XYZ file of C-alpha atoms in Angstrom:
640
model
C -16.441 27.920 4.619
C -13.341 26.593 4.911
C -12.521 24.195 7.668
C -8.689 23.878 8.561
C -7.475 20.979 6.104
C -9.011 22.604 3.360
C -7.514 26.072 4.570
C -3.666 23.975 4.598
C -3.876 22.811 1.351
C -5.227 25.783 -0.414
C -2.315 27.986 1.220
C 0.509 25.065 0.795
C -0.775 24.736 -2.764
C -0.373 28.430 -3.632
C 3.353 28.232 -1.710
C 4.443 25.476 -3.986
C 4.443 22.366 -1.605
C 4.317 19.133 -3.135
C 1.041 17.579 -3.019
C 2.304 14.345 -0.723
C 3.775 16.835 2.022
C 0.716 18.892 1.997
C -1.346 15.364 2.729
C 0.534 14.588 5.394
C -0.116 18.325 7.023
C -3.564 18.136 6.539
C -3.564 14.666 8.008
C -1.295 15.572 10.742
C -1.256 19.257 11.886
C -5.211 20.437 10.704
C -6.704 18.985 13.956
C -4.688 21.549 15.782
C -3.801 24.120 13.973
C -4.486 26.912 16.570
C -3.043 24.868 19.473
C 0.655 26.572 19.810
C 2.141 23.996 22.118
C 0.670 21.066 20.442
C 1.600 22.230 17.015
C 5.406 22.179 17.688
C 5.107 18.786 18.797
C 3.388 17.295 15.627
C 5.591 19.173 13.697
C 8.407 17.432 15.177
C 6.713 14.317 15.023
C 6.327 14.321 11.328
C 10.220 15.530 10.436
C 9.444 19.407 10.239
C 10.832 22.296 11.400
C 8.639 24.910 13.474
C 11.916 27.394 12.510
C 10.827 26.965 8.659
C 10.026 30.570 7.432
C 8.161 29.220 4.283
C 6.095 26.702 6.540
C 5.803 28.856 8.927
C 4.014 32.023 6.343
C 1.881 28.607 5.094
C 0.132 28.014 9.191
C -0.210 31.750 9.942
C -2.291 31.993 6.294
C -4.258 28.834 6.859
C -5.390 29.881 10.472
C -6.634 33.129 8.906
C -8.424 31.412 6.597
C -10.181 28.887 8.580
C -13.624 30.085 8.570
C -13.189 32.214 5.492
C -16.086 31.858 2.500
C -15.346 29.209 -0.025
C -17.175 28.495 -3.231
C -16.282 25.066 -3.911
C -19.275 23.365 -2.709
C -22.294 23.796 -4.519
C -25.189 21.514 -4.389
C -25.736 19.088 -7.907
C -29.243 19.785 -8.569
C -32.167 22.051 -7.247
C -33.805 25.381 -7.837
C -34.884 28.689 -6.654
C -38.516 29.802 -7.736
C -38.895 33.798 -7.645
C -41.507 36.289 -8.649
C -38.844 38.445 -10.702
C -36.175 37.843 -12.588
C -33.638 35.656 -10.447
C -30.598 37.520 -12.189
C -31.810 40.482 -10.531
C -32.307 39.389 -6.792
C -29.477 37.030 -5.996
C -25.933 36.908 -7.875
C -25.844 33.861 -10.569
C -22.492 32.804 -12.869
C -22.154 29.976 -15.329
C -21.201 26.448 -13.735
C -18.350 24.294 -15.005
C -20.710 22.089 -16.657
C -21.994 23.398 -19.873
C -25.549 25.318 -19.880
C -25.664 25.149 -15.957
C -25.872 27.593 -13.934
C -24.693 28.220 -10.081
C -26.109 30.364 -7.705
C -23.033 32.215 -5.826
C -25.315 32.404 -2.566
C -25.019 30.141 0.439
C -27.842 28.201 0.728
C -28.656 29.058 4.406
C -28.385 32.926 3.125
C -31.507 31.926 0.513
C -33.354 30.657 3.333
C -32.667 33.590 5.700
C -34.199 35.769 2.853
C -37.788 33.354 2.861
C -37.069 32.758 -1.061
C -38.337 29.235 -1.975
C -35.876 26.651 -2.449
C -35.926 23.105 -3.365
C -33.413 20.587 -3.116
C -33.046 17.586 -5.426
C -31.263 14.858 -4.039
C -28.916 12.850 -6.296
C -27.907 9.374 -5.424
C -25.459 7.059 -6.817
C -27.054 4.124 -5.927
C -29.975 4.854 -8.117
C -27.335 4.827 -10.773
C -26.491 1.679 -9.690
C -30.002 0.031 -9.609
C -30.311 1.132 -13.219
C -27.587 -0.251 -14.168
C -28.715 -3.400 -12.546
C -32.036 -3.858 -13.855
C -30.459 -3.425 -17.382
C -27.939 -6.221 -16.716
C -30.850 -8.527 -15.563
C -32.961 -7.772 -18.725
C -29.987 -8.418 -21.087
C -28.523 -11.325 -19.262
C -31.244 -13.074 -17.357
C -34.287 -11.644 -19.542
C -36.325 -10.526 -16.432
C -37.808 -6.947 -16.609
C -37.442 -5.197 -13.210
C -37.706 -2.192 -11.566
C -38.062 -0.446 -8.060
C -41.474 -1.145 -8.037
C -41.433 -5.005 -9.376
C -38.905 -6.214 -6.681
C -40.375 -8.380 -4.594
C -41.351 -6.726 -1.187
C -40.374 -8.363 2.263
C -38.025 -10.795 1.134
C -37.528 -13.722 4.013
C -33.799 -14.427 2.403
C -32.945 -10.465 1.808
C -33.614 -9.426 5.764
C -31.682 -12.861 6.744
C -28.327 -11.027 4.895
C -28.908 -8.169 6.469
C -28.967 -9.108 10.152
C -25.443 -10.715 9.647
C -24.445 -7.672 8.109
C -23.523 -8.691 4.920
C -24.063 -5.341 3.720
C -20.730 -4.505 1.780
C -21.894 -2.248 -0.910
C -25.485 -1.840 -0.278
C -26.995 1.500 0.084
C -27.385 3.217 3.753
C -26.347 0.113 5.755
C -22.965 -0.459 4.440
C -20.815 1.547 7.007
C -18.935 0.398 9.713
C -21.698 1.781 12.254
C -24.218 -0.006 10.459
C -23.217 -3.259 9.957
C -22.126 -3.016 14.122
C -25.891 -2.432 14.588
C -27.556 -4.391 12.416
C -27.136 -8.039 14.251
C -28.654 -6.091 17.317
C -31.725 -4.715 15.705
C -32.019 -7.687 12.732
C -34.541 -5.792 10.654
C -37.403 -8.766 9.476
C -39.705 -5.746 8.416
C -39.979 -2.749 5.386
C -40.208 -0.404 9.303
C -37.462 -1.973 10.725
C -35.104 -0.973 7.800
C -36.713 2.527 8.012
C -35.727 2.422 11.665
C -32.339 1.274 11.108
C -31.111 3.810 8.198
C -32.554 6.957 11.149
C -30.895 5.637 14.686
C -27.586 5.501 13.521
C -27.583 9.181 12.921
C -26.396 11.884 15.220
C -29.024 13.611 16.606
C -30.280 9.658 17.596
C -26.773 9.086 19.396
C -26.438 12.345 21.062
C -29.979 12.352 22.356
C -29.586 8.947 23.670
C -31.905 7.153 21.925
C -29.951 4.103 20.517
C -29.127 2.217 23.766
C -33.105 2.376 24.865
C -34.561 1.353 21.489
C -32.129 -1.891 22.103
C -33.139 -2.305 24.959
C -36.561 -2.219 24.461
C -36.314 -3.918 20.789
C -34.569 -7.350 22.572
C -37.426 -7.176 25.446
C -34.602 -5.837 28.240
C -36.602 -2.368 29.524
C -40.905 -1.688 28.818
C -41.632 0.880 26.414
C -42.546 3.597 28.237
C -45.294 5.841 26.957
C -47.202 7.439 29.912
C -50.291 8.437 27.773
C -52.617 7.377 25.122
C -51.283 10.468 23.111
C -47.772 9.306 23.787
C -48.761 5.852 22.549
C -50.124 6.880 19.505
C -47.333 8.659 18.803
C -44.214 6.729 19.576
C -45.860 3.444 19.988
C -44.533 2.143 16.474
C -40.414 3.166 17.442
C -41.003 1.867 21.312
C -41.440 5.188 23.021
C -38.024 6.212 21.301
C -38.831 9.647 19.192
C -36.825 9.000 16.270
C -38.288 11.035 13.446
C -38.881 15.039 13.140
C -42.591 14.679 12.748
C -42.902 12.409 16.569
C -40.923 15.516 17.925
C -43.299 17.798 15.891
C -46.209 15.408 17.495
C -44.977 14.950 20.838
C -44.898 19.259 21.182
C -48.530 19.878 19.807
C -50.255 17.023 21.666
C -47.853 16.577 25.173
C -46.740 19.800 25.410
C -49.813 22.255 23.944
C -47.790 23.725 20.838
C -49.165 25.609 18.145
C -48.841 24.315 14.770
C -46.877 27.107 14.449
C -44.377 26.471 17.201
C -44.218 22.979 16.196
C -43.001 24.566 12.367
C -40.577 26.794 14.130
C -38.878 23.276 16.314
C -39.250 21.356 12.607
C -36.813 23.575 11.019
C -34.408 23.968 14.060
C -34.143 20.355 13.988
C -33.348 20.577 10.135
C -30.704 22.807 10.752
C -27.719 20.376 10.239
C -25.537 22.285 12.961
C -23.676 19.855 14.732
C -24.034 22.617 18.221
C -27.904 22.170 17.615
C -30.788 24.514 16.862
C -33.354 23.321 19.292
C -31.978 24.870 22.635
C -34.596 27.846 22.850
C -37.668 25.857 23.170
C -36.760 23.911 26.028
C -38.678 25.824 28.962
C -41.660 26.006 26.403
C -41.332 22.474 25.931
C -40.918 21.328 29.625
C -43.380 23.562 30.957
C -46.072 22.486 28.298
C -45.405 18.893 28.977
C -45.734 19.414 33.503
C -48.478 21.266 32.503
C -50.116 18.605 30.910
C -49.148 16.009 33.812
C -46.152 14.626 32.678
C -43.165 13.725 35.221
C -40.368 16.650 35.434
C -38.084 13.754 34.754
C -39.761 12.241 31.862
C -40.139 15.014 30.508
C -36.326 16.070 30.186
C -35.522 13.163 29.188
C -37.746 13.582 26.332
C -35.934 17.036 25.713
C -32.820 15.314 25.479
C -33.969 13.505 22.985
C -35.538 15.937 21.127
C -32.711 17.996 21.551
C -30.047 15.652 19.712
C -32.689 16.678 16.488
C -30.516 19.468 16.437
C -27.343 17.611 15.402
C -29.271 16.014 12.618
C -31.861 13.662 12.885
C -34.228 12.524 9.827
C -37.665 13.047 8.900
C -39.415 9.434 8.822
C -40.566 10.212 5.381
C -37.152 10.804 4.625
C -35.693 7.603 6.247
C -38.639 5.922 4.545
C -37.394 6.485 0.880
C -33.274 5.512 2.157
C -34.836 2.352 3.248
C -37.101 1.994 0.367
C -33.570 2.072 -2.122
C -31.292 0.299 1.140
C -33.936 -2.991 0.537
C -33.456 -2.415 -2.854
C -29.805 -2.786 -3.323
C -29.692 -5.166 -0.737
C -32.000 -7.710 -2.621
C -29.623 -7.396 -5.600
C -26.884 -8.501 -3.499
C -28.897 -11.397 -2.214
C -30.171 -12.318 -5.319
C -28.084 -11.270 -7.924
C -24.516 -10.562 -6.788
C -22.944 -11.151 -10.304
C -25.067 -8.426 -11.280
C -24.893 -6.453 -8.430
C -21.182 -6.371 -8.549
C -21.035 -5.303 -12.211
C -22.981 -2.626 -11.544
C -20.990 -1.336 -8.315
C -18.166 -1.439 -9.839
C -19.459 0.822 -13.114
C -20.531 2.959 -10.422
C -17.506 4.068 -8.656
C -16.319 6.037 -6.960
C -18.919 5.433 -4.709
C -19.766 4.649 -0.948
C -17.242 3.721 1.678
C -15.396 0.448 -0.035
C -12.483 0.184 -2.981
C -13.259 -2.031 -6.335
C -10.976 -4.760 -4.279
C -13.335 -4.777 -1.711
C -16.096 -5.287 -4.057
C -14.458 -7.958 -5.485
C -13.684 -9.934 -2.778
C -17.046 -9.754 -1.281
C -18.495 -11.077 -4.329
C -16.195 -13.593 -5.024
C -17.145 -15.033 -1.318
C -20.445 -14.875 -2.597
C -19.873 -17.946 -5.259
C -19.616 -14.703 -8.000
C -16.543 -15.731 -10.716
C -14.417 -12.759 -11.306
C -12.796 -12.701 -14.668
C -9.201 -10.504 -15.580
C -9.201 -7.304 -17.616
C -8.729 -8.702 -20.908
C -7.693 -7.247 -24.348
C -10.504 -9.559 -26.491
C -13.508 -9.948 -23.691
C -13.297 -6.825 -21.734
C -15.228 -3.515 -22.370
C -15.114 -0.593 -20.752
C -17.526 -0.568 -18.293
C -17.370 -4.214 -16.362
C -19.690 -7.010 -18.419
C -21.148 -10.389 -17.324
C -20.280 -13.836 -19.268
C -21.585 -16.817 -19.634
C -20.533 -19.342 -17.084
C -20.308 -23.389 -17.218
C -22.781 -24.397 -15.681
C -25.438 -21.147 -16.616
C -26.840 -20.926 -13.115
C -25.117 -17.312 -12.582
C -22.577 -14.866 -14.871
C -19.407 -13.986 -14.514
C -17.807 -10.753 -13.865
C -15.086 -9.563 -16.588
C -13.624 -6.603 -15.620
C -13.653 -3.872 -17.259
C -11.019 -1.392 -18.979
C -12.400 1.548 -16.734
C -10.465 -0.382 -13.604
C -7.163 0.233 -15.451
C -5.408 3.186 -13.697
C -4.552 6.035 -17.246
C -6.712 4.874 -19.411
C -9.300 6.523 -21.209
C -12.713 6.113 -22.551
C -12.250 7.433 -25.937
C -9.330 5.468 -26.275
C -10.502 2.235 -25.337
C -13.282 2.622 -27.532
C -11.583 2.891 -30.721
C -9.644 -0.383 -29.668
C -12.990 -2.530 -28.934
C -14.284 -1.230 -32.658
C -11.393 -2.052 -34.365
C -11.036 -5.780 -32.338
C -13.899 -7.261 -34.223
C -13.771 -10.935 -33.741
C -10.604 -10.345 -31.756
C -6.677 -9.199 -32.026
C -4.497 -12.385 -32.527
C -1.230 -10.713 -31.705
C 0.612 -7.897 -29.929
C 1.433 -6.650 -33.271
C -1.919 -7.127 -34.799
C -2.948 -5.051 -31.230
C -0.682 -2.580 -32.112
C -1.313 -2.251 -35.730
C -5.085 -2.243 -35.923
C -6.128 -0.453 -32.537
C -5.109 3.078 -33.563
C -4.263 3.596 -29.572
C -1.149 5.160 -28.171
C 1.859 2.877 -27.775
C 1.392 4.382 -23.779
C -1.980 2.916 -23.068
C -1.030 -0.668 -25.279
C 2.103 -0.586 -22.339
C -0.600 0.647 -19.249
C -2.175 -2.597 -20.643
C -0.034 -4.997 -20.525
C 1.223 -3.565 -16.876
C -2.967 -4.478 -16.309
C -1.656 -8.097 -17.485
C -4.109 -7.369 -20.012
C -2.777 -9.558 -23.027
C -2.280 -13.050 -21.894
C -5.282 -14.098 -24.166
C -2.831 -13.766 -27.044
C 0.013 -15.412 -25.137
C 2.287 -12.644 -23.319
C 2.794 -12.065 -19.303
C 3.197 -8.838 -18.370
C 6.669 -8.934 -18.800
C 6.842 -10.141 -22.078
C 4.158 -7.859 -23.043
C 6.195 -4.879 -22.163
C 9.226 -6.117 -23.670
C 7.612 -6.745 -26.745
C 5.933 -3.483 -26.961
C 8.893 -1.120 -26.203
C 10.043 -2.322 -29.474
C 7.911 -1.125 -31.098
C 7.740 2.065 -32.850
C 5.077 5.004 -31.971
C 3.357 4.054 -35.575
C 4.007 1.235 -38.380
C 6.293 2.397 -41.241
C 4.043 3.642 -44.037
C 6.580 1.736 -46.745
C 5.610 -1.772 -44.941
C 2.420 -0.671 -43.583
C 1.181 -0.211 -47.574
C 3.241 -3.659 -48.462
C 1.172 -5.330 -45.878
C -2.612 -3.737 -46.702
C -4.626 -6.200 -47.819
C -2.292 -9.426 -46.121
C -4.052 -12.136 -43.978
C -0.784 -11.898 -41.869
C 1.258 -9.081 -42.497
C 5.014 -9.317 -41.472
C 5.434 -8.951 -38.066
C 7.426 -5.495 -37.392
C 9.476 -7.069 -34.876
C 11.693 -10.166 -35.391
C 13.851 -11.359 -32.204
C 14.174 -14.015 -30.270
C 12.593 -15.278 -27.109
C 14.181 -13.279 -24.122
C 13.364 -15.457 -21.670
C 12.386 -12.962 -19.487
C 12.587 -14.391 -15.403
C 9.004 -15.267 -14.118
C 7.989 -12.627 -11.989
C 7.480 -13.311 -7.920
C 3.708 -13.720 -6.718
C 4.021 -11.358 -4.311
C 5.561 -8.819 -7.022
C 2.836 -9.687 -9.427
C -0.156 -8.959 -6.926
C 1.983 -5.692 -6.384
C 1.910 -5.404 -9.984
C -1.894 -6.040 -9.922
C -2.605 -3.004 -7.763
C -0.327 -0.434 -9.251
C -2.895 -1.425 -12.464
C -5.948 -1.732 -11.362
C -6.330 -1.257 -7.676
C -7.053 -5.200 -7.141
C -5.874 -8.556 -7.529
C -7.498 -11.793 -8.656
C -4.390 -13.809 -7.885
C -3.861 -13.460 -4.005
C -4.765 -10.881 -0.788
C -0.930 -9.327 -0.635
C -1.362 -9.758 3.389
C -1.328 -13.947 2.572
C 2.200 -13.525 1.076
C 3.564 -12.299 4.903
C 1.656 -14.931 7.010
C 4.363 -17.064 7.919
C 6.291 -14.043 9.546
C 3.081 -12.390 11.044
C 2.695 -15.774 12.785
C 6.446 -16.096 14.055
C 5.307 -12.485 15.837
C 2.149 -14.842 17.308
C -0.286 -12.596 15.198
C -3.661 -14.738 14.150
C -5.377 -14.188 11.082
C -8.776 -11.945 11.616
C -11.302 -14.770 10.853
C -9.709 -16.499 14.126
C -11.238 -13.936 16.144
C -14.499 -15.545 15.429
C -13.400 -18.407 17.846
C -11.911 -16.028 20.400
C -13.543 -15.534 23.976
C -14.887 -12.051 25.065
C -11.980 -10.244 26.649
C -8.891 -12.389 25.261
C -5.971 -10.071 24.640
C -5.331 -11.129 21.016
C -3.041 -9.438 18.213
C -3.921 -9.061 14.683
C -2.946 -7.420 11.575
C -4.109 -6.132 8.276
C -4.473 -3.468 5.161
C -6.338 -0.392 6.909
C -9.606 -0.026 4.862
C -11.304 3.264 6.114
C -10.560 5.635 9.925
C -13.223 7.257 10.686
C -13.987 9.980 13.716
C -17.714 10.968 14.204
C -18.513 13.700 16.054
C -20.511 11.850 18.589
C -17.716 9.184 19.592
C -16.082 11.928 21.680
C -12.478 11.304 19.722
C -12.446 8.002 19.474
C -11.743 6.569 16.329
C -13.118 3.506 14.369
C -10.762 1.722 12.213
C -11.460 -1.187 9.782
C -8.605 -3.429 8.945
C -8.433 -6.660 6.400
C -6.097 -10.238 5.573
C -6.596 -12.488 3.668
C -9.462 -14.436 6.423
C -11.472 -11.474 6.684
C -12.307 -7.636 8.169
C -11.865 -6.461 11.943
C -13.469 -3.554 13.435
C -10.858 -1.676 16.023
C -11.625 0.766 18.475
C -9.070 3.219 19.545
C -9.302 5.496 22.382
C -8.015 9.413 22.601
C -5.507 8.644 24.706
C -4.557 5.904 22.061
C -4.122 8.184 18.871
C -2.415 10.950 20.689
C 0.324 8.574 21.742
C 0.945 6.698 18.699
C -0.409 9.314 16.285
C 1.880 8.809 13.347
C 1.044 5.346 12.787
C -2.531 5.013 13.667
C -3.644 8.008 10.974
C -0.467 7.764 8.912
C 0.028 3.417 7.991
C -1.829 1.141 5.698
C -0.762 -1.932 7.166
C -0.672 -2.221 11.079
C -0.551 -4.997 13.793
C -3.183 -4.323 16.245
C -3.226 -5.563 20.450
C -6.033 -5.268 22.500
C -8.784 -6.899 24.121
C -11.887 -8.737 22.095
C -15.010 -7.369 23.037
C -18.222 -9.479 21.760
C -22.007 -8.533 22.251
C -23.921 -11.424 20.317
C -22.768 -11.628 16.740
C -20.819 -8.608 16.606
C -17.061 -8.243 17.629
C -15.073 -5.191 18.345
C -11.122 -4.963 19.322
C -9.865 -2.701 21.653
C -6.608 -1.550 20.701
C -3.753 -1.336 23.384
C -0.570 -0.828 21.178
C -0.277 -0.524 17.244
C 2.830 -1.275 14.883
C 3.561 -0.180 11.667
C 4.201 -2.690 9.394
C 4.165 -0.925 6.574
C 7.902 -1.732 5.927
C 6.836 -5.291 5.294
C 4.184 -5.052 2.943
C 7.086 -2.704 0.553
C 9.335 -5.503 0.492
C 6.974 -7.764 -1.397
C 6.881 -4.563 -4.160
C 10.906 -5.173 -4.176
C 11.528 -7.469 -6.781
C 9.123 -4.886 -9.022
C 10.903 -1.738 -8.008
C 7.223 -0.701 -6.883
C 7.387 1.460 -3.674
C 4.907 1.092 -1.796
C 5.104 3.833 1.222
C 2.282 5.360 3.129
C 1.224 7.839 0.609
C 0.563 5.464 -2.019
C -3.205 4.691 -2.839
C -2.589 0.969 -2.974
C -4.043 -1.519 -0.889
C -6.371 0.796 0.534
């Protein structure tokens, strides 16, 4: 159904607003679109009028819409098994993918209507592993697979209580890696436990704080029966899967199997309001009944209860952690490989390809440039000096407007290698338009040419050879250049401008992190870099600033939001209040590069900041684009 952001664009969209206005509407005005007062004021806020009679037709649609059937969502894999024919029973069109087929029918409706349905679950990080194992076997001639990695890796569960988890399946968020010095998973169950408490239904039931507790020896597990042992012994009296709910209510509480079915699939629900609320006097009766304390036993119904807003089946939670170790022993092990593969996997998971990169780079991994004789499409390992480990050459796939097809014909027409722009441009067969998005990748300096002189060189040339010299030449070791002129000597370009250049191309930049370029005036405004924080005291007021990688609001943090900034040291993990982002609400959802004031907050190994006060500085990172005519305002994908 549509929610209101989706409802905004879709209306703005069929109105005729541009697609940057409509971003910052969803961004801005969605949370509140039926809130009168408190949409006048945003409106203002963001520079538009309430008096608009085009925006104003565009709100009144999208609140009528919000809640209205969509079919935009359909699930990627999974059928429906019937007695009849299915054409007959339930409504079925052609998908957009060829010889697929979509069922128009939500999929709670199919349930409601007891017709058997089965969900297949498709992961991009199995993707990934493939793509893995086949690097290994063709670079380091080692046959893997799921099954041959080595289990219970001393090294592997070492990286993953620091929470060097960038990129790895399940544990990679910014929730995750908070938890994971707390818990530090040595065990195959302690990653199972670890990809199902930092879930909802976990948080809301209050189950996360206890476990702690009770996991670092603070509070006694407390399991009042032998029954109760058996059953939550293993998580420390903490129910954290569906089937110790399903336990606790047959054997505490005198369920049926049946009953116990019926609480299953309310606690599969997915409903963030919870589907569990009409057992509870069966529940807490049962339990009394069977001698437990009244208060133990609601506060096992609390827990049970937070099922409802989606808690995971330890089977379930089993096979995450099963492909979580996985990927993380890649990392550990192989992070040239691993970081190939990532990056031939996106889009995928929370980080950018910059990211990527510059975890594996602080990993000892050698990144290499896109490059118009060594690079293929997808990202490929080389050779390194000393053989211990490969190399990462990126790939053309990173270069923003290329295409597949294209690049293809140029790697089959390379052979051994081009030797000039106009031997590029002769024997590639590719439009003159993706030779120039090239060169603006930086792309050619193998043969000799910045990206300056690339692009100079190139826009003289025509959109094809002339056939008259293009037959005189057939046949030439070195045909006659097309172009004769002499050296422009075209101004070197500024490093900050070229790292500007860097991410208009490719998202990333091997050269420099574009927040290094403005230390000197961040520190004139007494602003430390992020890995200084490390050295900080618990509850210093301290002020840092950085590229905002990822905002995020769950449901269960009661409107507080979780933002992850970077420099050039490092990532910080800030923590902003409600009262926070209603006052300074523009900048904290709308800015890619903010200074941040609060107070450090450290428990063991992990740090948080809360934030005070927030600037923009997004002014400052577009004057390093300056000398490029690159614009680099808040609605640009770069840096982020």
């Amino acid at each position: 159904r549509f929610q209101p952001k989706g409802a905004l664009r879709e209306v703005g969209r069929a109105f005729g607003l541009p697609e940057d206005l409509l971003g910052q509407m969803s961004k801005h005005l969605a949370s509140v679109l039926h809130d009168d007062a408190l949409l006048a004021e945003r409106l203002g806020q963001i520079g538009l009028s309430a008096g608009d009679r085009r925006l104003g037709m565009v709100l009144q649609l999208a609140r009528m819409l919000v809640g209205f059937p969509r079919q935009y969502g359909t699930h990627p894999g999974g059928f429906v098994l019937t007695a009849d024919r299915l054409d007959e029973l339930v409504p079925v069109r052609p998908a957009a993918m060829a010889e697929r087929q979509t069922l128009v029918w939500d999929k709670d409706d199919i349930d409601r209507m007891r017709m058997m349905k089965v969900d297949v679950l498709g992961l991009g990080m199995l993707g990934c592993l493939r793509r893995c194992f086949e690097l290994i076997h063709s670079r380091y001639h080692r046959t893997l697979d799921m099954t041959a990695i080595p289990p219970e890796d001393w090294a592997t569960y070492q990286m993953i209580a620091r929470a060097d988890t960038l990129g790895t399946f399940q544990i990679e968020s910014r929730a995750q890696m908070a938890m994971l010095p707390r818990t530090r998973p040595a065990t195959f169950y302690d990653l199972v436990v670890q990809v199902a408490i930092v879930r909802p239904g976990p948080i809301t039931g209050d189950m996360v704080h206890p476990y702690l507790r009770r996991r670092a020896g603070e509070e006694a597990p407390d399991c009042p029966s032998p029954a109760l042992q058996r059953i939550l012994g293993k998580t420390l009296g903490i129910p954290l899967f569906q089937e110790q709910a399903m336990q606790v209510a047959v054997h505490c509480a005198g369920f049926t199997g049946g009953e116990a079915d019926q609480l299953r699939r309310s606690m599969g629900t997915f409903r963030s309001t919870g589907g569990v609320h009409h057992m509870k006097e069966r529940l807490l009766s049962g339990m009394i009944a069977n001698g437990y304390d009244p208060a133990f036993a609601a506060r096992i119904w609390t827990q049970l209860e937070g099922f409802g807003a989606y808690g995971f089946p330890e089977s379930h939670a089993a096979s995450f952690a099963l492909i979580a170790y996985a990927s993380a022993w890649l990392k550990c092990h192989y992070p040239d490989v691993f970081c190939a593969a990532l990056l031939n996997s996106q889009p995928m998971g929370f980080y950018a390809p910059a990211q990527i990169v510059r975890d594996a780079r602080e990993h000892g991994v050698e990144v290499r440039p896109v490059c118009i004789n060594a690079s293929r499409w997808d990202c490929t390992l080389e050779t390194t000096r000393d053989g211990s480990r490969q190399a990462v050459r990126l790939g053309f796939r990173l270069v923003s407007g290329l295409s597949c097809d294209a690049m293809a014909r140029l790697i089959l027409a390379r052979g051994a290698g081009y030797d000039s722009l106009d031997d590029v441009w002769r024997r590639s067969d590719v439009p003159q338009s993706l030779l120039e998005k090239l060169a603006e990748a930086d792309a050619f300096r193998a043969l000799g040419a910045d990206r300056r002189q690339a692009l100079w060189t190139l826009k003289g040339f025509g959109a094809a050879p002339l056939p008259l010299f293009e037959a005189a030449d057939r046949g030439r070791n070195a045909p006659t250049p097309e172009l004769w002129e002499p050296d422009p000597h075209l101004p070197e370009i500024a490093p900050g401008s070229a790292v500007v250049e860097d991410y208009h191309a490719t998202g990333l930049s091997l050269r420099a992190h574009p927040v290094s370029f403005l230390r000197d005036a961040l520190e004139r405004q007494e602003i430390i870099p992020i890995a200084d924080l490390a050295q900080a005291r618990d509850g210093a007021f301290v002020r840092v600033a950085g590229l905002v990688l990822m905002r995020q609001r769950p449901s269960t943090a009661k409107g507080v939001m979780f933002m992850t900034i970077e420099d050039e040291t490092g990532t910080a993990n800030l923590v902003l209040w409600k009262d926070r982002i209603t006052a300074q609400r523009a900048i904290v959802v709308g800015s890619g590069f903010i200074a941040a004031h609060g107070r450090l907050q450290r428990e063991g190994d992990v740090i948080h900041l809360v934030v005070r006060f927030v600037e923009d500085l997004q002014p400052m990172l577009s004057r390093l684009g300056e000398a490029s005519g690159r614009s680099l305002d808040n609605r640009s994908r770069d840096f982020r």
